[in-house]
mmCIF file of C-alpha atoms and ligand atoms in Angstrom:
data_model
loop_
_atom_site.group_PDB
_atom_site.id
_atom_site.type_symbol
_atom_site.label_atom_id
_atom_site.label_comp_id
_atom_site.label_asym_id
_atom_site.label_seq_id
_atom_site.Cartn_x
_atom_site.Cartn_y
_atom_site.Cartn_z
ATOM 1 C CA UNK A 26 8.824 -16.188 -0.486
ATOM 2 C CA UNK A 27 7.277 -12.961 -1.525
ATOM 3 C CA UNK A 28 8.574 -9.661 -1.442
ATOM 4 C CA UNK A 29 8.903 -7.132 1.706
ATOM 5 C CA UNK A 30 9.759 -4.161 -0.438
ATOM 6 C CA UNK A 31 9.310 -3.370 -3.924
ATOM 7 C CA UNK A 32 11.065 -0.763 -5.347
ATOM 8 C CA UNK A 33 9.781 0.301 -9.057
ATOM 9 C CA UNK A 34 11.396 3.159 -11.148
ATOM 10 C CA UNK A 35 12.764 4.886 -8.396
ATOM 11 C CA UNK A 36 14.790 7.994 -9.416
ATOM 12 C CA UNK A 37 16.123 10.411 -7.003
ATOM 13 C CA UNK A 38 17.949 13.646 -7.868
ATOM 14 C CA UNK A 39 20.987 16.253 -6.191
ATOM 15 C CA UNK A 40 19.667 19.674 -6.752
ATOM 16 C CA UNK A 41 23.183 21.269 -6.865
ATOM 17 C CA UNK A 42 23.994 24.905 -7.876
ATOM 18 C CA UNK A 43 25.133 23.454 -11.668
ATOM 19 C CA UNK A 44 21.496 21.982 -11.999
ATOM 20 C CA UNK A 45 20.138 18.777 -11.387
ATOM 21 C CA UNK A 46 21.852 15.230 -11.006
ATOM 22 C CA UNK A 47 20.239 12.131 -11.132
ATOM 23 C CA UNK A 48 22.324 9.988 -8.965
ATOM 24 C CA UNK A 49 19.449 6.822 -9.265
ATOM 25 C CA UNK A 50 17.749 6.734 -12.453
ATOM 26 C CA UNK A 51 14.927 4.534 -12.860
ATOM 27 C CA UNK A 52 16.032 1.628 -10.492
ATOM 28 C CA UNK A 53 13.297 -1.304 -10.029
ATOM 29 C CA UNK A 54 14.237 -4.345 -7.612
ATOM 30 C CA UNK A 55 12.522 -6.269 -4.385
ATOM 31 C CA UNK A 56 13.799 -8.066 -1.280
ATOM 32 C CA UNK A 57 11.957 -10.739 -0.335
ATOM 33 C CA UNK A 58 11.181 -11.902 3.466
ATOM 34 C CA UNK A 59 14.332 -13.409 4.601
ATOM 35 C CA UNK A 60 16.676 -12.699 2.120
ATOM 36 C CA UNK A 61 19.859 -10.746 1.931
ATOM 37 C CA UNK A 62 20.300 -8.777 -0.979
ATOM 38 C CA UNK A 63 23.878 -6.671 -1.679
ATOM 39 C CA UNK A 64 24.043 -3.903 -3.824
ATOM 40 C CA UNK A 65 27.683 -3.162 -5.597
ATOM 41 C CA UNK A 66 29.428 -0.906 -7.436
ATOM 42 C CA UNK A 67 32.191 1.215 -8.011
ATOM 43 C CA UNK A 68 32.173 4.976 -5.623
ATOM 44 C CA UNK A 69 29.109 7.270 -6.259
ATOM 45 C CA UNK A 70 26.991 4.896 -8.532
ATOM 46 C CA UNK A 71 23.939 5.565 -6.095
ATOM 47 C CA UNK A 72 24.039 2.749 -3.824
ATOM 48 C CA UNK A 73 23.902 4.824 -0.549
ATOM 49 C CA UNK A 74 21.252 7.339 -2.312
ATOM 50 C CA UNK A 75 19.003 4.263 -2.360
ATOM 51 C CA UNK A 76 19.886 3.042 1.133
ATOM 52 C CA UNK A 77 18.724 6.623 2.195
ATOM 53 C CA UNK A 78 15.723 7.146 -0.125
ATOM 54 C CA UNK A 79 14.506 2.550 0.931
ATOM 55 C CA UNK A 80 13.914 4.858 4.636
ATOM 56 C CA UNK A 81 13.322 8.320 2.947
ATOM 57 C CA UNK A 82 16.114 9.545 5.612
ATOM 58 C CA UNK A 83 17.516 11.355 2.326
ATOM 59 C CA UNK A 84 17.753 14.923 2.855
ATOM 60 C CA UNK A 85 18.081 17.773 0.864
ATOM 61 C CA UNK A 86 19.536 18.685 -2.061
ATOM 62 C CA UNK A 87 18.789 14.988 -2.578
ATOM 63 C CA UNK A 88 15.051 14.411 -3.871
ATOM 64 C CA UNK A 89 13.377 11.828 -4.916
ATOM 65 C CA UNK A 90 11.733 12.168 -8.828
ATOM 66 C CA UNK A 91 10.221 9.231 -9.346
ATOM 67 C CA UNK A 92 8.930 6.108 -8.615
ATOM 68 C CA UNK A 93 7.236 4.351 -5.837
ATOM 69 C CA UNK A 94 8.362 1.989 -2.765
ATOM 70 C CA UNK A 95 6.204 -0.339 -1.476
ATOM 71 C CA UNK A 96 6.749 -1.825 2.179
ATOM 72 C CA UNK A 97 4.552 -4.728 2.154
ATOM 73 C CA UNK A 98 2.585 -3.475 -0.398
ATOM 74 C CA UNK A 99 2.007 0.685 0.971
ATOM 75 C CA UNK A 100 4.091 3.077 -0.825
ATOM 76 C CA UNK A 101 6.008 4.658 2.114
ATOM 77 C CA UNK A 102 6.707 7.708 -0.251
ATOM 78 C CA UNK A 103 3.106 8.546 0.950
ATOM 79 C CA UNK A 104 3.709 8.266 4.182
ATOM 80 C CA UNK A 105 2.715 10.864 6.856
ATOM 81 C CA UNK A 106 4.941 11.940 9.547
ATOM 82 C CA UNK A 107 3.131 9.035 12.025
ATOM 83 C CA UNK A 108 3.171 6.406 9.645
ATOM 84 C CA UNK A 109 7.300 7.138 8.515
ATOM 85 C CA UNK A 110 7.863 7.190 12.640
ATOM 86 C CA UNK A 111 6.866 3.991 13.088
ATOM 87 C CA UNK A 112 8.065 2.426 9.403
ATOM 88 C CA UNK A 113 11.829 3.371 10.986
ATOM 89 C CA UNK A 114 13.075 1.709 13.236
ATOM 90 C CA UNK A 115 9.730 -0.694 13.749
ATOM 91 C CA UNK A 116 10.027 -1.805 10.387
ATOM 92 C CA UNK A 117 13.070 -0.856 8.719
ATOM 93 C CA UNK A 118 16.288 0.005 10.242
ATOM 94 C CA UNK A 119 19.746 1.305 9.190
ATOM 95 C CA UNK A 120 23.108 0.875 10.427
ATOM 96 C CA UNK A 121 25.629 3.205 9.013
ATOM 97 C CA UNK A 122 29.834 3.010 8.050
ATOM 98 C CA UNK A 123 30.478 5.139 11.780
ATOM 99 C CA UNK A 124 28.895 3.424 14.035
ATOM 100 C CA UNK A 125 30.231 6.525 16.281
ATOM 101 C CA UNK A 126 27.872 8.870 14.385
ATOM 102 C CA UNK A 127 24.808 7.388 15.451
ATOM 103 C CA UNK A 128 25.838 7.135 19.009
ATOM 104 C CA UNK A 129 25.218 9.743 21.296
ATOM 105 C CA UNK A 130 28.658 10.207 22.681
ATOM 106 C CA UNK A 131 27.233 12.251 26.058
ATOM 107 C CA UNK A 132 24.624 9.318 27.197
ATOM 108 C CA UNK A 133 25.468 5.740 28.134
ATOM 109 C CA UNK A 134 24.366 3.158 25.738
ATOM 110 C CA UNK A 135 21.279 2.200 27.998
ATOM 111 C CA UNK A 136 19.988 5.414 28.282
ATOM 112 C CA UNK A 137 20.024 5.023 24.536
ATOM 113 C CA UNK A 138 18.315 2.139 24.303
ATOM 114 C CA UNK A 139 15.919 3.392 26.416
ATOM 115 C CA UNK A 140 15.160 6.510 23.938
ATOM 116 C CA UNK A 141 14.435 3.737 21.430
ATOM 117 C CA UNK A 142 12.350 1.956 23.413
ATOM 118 C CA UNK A 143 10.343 4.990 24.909
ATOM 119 C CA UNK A 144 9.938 6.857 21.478
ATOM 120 C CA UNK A 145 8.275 3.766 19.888
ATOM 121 C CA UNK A 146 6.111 2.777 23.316
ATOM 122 C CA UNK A 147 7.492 -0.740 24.041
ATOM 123 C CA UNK A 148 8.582 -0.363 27.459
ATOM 124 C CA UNK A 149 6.615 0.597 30.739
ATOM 125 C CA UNK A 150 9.426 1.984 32.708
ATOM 126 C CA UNK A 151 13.311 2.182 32.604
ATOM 127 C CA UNK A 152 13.726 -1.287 34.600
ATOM 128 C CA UNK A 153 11.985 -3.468 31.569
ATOM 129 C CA UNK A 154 14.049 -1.157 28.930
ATOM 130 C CA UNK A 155 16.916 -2.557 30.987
ATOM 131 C CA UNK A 156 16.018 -6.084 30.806
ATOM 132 C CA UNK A 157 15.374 -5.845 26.987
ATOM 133 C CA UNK A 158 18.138 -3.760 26.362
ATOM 134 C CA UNK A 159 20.896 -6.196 28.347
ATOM 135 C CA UNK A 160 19.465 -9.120 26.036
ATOM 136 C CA UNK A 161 19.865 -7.470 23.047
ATOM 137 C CA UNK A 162 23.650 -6.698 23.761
ATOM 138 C CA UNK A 163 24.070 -10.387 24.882
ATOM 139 C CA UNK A 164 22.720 -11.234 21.186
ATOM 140 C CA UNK A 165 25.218 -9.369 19.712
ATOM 141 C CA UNK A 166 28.369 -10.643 22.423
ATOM 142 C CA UNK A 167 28.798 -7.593 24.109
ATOM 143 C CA UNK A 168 28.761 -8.215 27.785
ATOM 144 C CA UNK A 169 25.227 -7.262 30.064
ATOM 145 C CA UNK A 170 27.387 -5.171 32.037
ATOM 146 C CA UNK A 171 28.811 -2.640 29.652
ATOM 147 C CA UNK A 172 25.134 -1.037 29.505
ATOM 148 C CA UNK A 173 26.058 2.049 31.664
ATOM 149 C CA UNK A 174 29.459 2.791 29.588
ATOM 150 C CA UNK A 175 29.222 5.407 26.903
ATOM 151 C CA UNK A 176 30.425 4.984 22.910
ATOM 152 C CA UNK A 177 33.531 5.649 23.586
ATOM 153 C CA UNK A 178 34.751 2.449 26.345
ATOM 154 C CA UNK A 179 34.001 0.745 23.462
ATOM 155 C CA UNK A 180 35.639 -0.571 20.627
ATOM 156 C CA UNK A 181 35.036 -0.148 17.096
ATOM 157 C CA UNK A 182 33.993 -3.279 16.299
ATOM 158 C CA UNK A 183 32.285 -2.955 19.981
ATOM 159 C CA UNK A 184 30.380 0.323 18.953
ATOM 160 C CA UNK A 185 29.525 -1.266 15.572
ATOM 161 C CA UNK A 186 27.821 -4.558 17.378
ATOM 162 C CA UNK A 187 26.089 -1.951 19.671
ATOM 163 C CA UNK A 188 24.597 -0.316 16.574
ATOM 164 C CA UNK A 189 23.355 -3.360 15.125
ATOM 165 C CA UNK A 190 21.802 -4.340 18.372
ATOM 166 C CA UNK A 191 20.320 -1.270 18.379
ATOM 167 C CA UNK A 192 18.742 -1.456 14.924
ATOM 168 C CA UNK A 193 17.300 -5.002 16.255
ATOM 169 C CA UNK A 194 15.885 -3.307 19.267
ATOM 170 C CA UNK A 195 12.215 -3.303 17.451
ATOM 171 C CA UNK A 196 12.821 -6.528 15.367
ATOM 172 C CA UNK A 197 12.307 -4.491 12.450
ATOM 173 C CA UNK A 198 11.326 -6.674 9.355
ATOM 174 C CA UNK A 199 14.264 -4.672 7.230
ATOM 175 C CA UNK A 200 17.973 -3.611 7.644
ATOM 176 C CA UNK A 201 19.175 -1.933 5.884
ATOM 177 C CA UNK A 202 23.520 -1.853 6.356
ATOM 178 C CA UNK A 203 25.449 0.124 4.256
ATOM 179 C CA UNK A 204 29.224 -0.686 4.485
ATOM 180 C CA UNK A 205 28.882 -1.546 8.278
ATOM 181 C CA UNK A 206 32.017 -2.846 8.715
ATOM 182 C CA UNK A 207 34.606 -0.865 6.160
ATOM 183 C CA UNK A 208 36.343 0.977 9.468
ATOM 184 C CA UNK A 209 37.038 -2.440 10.767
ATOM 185 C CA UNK A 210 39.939 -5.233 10.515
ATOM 186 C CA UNK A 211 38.886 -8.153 8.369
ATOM 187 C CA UNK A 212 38.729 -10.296 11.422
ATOM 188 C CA UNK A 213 36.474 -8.380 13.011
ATOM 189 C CA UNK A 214 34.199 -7.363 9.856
ATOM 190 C CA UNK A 215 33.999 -11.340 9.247
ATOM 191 C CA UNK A 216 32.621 -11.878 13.021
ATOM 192 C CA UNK A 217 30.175 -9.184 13.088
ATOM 193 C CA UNK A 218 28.332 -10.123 9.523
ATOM 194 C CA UNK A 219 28.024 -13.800 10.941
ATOM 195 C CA UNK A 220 26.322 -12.703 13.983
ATOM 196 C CA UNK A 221 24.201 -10.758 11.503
ATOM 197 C CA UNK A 222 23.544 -13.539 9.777
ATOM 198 C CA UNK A 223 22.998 -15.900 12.783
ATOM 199 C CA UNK A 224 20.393 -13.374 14.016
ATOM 200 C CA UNK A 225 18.642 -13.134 10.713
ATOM 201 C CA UNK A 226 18.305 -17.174 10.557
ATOM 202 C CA UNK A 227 16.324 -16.609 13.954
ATOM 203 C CA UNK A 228 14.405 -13.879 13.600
ATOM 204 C CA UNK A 229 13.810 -13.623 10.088
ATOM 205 C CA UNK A 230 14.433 -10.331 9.092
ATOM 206 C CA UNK A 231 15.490 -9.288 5.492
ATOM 207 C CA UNK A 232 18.563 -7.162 4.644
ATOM 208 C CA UNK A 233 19.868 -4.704 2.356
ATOM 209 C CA UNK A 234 23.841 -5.149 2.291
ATOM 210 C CA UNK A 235 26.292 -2.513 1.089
ATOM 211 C CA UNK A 236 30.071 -2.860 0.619
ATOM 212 C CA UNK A 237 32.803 -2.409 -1.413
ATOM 213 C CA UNK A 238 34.355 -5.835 -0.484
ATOM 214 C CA UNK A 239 32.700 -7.934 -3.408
ATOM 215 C CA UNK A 240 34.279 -10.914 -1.822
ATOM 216 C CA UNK A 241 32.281 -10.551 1.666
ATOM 217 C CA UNK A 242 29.241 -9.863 -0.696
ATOM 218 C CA UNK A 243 29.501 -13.157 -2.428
ATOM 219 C CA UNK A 244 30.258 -14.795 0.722
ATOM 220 C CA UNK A 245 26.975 -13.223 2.906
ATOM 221 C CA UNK A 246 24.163 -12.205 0.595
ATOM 222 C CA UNK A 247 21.307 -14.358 -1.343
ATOM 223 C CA UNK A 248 21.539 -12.134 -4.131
ATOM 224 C CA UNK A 249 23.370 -9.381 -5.556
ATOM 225 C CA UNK A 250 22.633 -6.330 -7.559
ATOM 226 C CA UNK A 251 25.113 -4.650 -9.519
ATOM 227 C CA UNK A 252 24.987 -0.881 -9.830
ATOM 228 C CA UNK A 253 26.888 1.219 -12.477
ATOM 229 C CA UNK A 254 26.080 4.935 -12.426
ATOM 230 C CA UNK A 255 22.576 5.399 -11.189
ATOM 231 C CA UNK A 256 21.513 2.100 -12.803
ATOM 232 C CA UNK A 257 21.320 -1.529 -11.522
ATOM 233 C CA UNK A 258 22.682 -3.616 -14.693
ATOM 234 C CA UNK A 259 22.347 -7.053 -13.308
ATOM 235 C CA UNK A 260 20.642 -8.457 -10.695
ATOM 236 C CA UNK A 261 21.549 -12.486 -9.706
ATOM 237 C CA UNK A 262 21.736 -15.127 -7.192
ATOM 238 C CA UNK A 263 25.661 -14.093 -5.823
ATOM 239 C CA UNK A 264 27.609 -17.200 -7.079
ATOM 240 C CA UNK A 265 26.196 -16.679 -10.235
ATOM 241 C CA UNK A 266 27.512 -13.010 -10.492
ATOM 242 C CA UNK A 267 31.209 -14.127 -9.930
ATOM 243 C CA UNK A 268 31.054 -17.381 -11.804
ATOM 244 C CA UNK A 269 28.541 -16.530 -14.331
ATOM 245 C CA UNK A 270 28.177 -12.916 -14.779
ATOM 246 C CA UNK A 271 25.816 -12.026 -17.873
ATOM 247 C CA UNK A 272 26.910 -8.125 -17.746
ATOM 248 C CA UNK A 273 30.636 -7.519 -19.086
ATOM 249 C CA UNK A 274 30.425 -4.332 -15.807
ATOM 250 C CA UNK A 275 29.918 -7.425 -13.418
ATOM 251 C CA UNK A 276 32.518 -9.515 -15.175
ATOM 252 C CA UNK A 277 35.034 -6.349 -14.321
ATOM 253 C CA UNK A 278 34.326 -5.582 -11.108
ATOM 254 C CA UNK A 279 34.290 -9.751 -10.086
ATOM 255 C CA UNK A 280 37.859 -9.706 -12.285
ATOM 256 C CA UNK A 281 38.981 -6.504 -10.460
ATOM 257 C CA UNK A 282 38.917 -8.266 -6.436
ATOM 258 C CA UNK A 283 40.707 -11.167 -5.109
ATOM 259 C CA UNK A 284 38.858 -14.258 -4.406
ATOM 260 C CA UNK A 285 39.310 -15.898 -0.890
ATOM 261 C CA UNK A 286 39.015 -19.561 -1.924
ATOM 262 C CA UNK A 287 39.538 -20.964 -5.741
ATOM 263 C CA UNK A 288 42.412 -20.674 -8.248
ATOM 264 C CA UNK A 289 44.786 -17.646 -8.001
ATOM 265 C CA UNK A 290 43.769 -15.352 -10.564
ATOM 266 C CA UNK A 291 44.874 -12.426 -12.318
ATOM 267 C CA UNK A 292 43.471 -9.306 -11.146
ATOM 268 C CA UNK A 293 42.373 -7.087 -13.909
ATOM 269 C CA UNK A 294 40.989 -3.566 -13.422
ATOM 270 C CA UNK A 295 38.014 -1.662 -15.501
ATOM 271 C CA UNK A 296 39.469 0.575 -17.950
ATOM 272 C CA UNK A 297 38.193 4.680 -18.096
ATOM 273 C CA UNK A 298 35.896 6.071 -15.280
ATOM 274 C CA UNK A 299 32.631 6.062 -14.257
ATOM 275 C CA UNK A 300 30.574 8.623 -16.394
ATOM 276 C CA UNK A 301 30.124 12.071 -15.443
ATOM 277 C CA UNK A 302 26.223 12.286 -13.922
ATOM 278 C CA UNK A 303 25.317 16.182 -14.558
ATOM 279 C CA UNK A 304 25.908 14.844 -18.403
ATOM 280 C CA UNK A 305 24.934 11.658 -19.736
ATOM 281 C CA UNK A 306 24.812 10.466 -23.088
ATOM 282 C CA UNK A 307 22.414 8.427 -25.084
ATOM 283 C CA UNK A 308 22.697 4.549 -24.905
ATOM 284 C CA UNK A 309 24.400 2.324 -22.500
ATOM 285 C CA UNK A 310 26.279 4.210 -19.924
ATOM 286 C CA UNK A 311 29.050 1.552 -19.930
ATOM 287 C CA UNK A 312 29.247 1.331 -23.507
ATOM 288 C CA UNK A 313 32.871 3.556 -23.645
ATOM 289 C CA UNK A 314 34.482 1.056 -20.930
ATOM 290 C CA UNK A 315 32.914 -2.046 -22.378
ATOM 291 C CA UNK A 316 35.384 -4.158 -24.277
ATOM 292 C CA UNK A 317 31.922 -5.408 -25.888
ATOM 293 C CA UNK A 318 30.233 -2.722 -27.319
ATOM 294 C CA UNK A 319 28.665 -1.831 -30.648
ATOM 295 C CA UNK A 320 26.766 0.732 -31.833
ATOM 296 C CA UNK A 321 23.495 -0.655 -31.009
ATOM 297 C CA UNK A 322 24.749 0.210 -27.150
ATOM 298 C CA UNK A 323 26.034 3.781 -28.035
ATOM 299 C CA UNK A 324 22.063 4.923 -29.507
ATOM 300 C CA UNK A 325 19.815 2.715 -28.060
ATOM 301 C CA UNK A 326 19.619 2.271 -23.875
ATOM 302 C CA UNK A 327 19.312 -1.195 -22.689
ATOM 303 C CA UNK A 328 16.423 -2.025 -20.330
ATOM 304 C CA UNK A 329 16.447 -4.230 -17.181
ATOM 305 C CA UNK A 330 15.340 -7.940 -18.224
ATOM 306 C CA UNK A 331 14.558 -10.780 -16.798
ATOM 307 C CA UNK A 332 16.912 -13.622 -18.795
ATOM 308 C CA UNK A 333 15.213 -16.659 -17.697
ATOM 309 C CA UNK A 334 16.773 -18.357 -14.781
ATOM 310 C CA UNK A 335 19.813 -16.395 -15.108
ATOM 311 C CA UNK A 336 18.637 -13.327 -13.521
ATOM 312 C CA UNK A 337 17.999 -9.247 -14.154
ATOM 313 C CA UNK A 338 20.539 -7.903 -16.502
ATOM 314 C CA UNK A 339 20.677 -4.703 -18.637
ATOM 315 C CA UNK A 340 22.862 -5.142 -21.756
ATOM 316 C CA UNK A 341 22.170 -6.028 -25.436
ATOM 317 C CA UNK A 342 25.465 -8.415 -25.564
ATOM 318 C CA UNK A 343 24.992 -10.689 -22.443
ATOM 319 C CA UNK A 344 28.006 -12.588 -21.944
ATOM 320 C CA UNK A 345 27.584 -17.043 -22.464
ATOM 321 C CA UNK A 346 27.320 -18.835 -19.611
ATOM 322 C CA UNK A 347 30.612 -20.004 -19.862
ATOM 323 C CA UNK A 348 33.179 -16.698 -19.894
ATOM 324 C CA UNK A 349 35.671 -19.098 -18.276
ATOM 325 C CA UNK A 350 37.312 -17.905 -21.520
ATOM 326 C CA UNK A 351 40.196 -15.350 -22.547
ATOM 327 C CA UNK A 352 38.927 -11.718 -22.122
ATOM 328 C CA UNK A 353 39.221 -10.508 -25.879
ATOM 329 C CA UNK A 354 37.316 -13.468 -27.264
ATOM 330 C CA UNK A 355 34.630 -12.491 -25.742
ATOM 331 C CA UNK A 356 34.639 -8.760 -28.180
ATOM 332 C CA UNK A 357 31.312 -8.758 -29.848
ATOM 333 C CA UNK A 358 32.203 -8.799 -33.988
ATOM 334 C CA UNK A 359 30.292 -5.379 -34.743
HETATM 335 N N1 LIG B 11 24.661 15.881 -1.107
HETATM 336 C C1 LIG B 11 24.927 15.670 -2.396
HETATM 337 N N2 LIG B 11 24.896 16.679 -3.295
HETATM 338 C C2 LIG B 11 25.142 16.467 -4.609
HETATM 339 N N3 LIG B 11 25.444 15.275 -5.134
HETATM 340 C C3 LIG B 11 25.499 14.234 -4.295
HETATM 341 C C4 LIG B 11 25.252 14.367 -2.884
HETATM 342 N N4 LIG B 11 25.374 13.140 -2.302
HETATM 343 C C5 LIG B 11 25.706 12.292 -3.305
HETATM 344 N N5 LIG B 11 25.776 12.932 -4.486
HETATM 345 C C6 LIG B 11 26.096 12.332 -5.790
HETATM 346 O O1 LIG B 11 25.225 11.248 -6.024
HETATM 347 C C7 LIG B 11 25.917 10.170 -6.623
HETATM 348 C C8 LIG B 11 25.689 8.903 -5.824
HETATM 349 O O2 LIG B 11 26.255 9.025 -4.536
HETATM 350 P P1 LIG B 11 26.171 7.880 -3.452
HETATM 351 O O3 LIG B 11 26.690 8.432 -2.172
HETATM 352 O O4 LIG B 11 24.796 7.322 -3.437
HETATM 353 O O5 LIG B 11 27.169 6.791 -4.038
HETATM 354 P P2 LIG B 11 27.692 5.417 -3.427
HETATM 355 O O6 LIG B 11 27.449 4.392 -4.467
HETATM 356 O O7 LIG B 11 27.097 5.204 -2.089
HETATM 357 O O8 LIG B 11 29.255 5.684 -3.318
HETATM 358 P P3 LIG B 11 30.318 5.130 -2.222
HETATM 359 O O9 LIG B 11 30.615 3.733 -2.647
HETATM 360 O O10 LIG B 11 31.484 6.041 -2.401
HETATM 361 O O11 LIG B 11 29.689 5.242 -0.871
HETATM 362 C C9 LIG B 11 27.379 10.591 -6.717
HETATM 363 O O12 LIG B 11 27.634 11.015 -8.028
HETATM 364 C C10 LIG B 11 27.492 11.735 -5.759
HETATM 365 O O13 LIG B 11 28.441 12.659 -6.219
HETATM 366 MG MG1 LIG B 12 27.898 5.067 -0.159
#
């Protein structure tokens, strides 16, 4: 496998009236061809910012400060107007939590298709945007014949599958799906993210997932990476993340959800809340919720490693494989 996008030191900023925030500091990943990659973490550590920035749909006050992204190797942060037309939609595209808001609630869903297919030059006439565009909704199990009904005949979980066939319109190479499912029942959520998948196992296409269920993550993505505000702190294959998590942020968040198959557990939350962005302080930036920390991890910032086969991880006390273990033995003796 090699990678379809490479993301290295990207930073991207709020430009707010109280000064600047940087919601994504320094954040360095890739997704390879094929594979799913999550990203998770607790409200506002930057996961959407980089879902925006991976398609530079971000818009202002957002900005982005640094870094580069490279889409098979071109940095689409240089990127003309031309060359970002066809990188969206053709190459990457997004589906969002309302399906509703990218639906045009005044046109029928073929006449939307149609815009797709027009703006990017892949259909001759309206009768082959037809075709194409009743194939695509059979892909996704949405009847041919529901083509000339608008957004609203539809169903949520409808409107969301018409999104996503949408987004597949120009087999793009990336999708990017950030919660796509989190208005839905569980049910329906479950059904959707398998067709997803089934499609991907055909065509091929990579994806960037993005939820707040870390079970569904687990359950549907190759890999995982864990964010914690503005900074991935582990990044692992997604078995490994619940079973073997090296950061003690991933051990609480995989502690803090109920698991669908296995032992009962004992859910325990994270302690404190997520720093405060327009004011961080030296060091880790988990360090004052981390039942682990020293002062090494108050003065001195850990950096995103590779730790052999176990994965990306940013901490200076990595937990042992094994934290099958009570939570206060793991304490680090300062
Ligand atoms: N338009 C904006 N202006 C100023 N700050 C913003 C803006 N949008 C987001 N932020 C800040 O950027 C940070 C990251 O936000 P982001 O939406 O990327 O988080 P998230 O991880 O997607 O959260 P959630 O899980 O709630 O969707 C947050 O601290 C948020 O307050
Ligand atoms: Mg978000």
């Amino acid at each position: 496998m090699s990678a379809l996008i490479e993301v290295n030191d990207l930073s991207v900023d709020y430009i707010t009236f109280d000064g600047r925030v940087r919601a994504v500091n320094e954040v360095s990943f890739a997704i390879e061809e094929g594979e799913i990659l999550g990203l998770a973490g607790e409200s506002g550590c930057g996961k959407s910012t980089i879902a925006f920035a991976l398609m530079r749909l971000h818009r202002p006050p957002a900005l982005i400060s640094g870094g580069e992204i490279l889409f098979e190797g071109k940095n689409i942060l240089d990127f003309d107007d031309e060359a970002l037309r066809q990188f969206r939609w053709k190459d990457t595209a997004m589906v969002f939590q309302s399906a509703m808001s990218c639906l045009n609630p005044v046109k029928t869903i073929e006449y939307q298709f149609y815009d797709i297919f027009k703006a990017h030059d892949q259909v001759k006439n309206r009768k082959e945007s037809i075709e194409k565009a009743r194939e695509l909704l059979k892909i996704v199990d949405i009847p041919a014949e529901r083509l000339f009904d608008y957004p609203h005949q539809f169903s949520g979980g409808m409107r969301q599958r018409v999104v996503i066939a949408m987004a597949l319109a120009l087999k793009p190479k990336l999708l990017i799906m950030d919660e796509p499912t989190t208005a839905l029942d569980v049910v329906v959520q479950r059904e959707i993210l398998q067709k997803v998948y089934e499609l991907k196992k055909e065509f091929g296409f990579s994806v960037l997932f993005i939820t707040h269920d870390l079970s569904l993550m687990v359950e549907f993505c190759d890999r995982i990476g864990i964010m914690y505000s503005g900074q991935l702190v582990e990044v692992a294959d997604s078995t490994a993340i619940l079973e073997q998590p090296q950061h003690p942020y991933s051990f609480g968040l995989g502690n803090s959800f109920p698991t669908l198959k296995g032992e009962l557990k004992e859910m325990i939350g994270i302690p404190g809340t997520p720093l405060d962005l327009s004011n961080v302080p030296p060091g880790c930036r988990f360090a004052e919720r981390c039942f682990r920390v020293t002062e090494q991890c108050r003065q001195l910032e850990p950096q995103l490693i590779n730790n052999s086969h176990r994965g990306w991880v940013a901490c200076h006390h990595v937990l042992p494989v094994d934290v099958a273990q009570p939570y206060n033995s793991l304490e680090v003796d300062a």
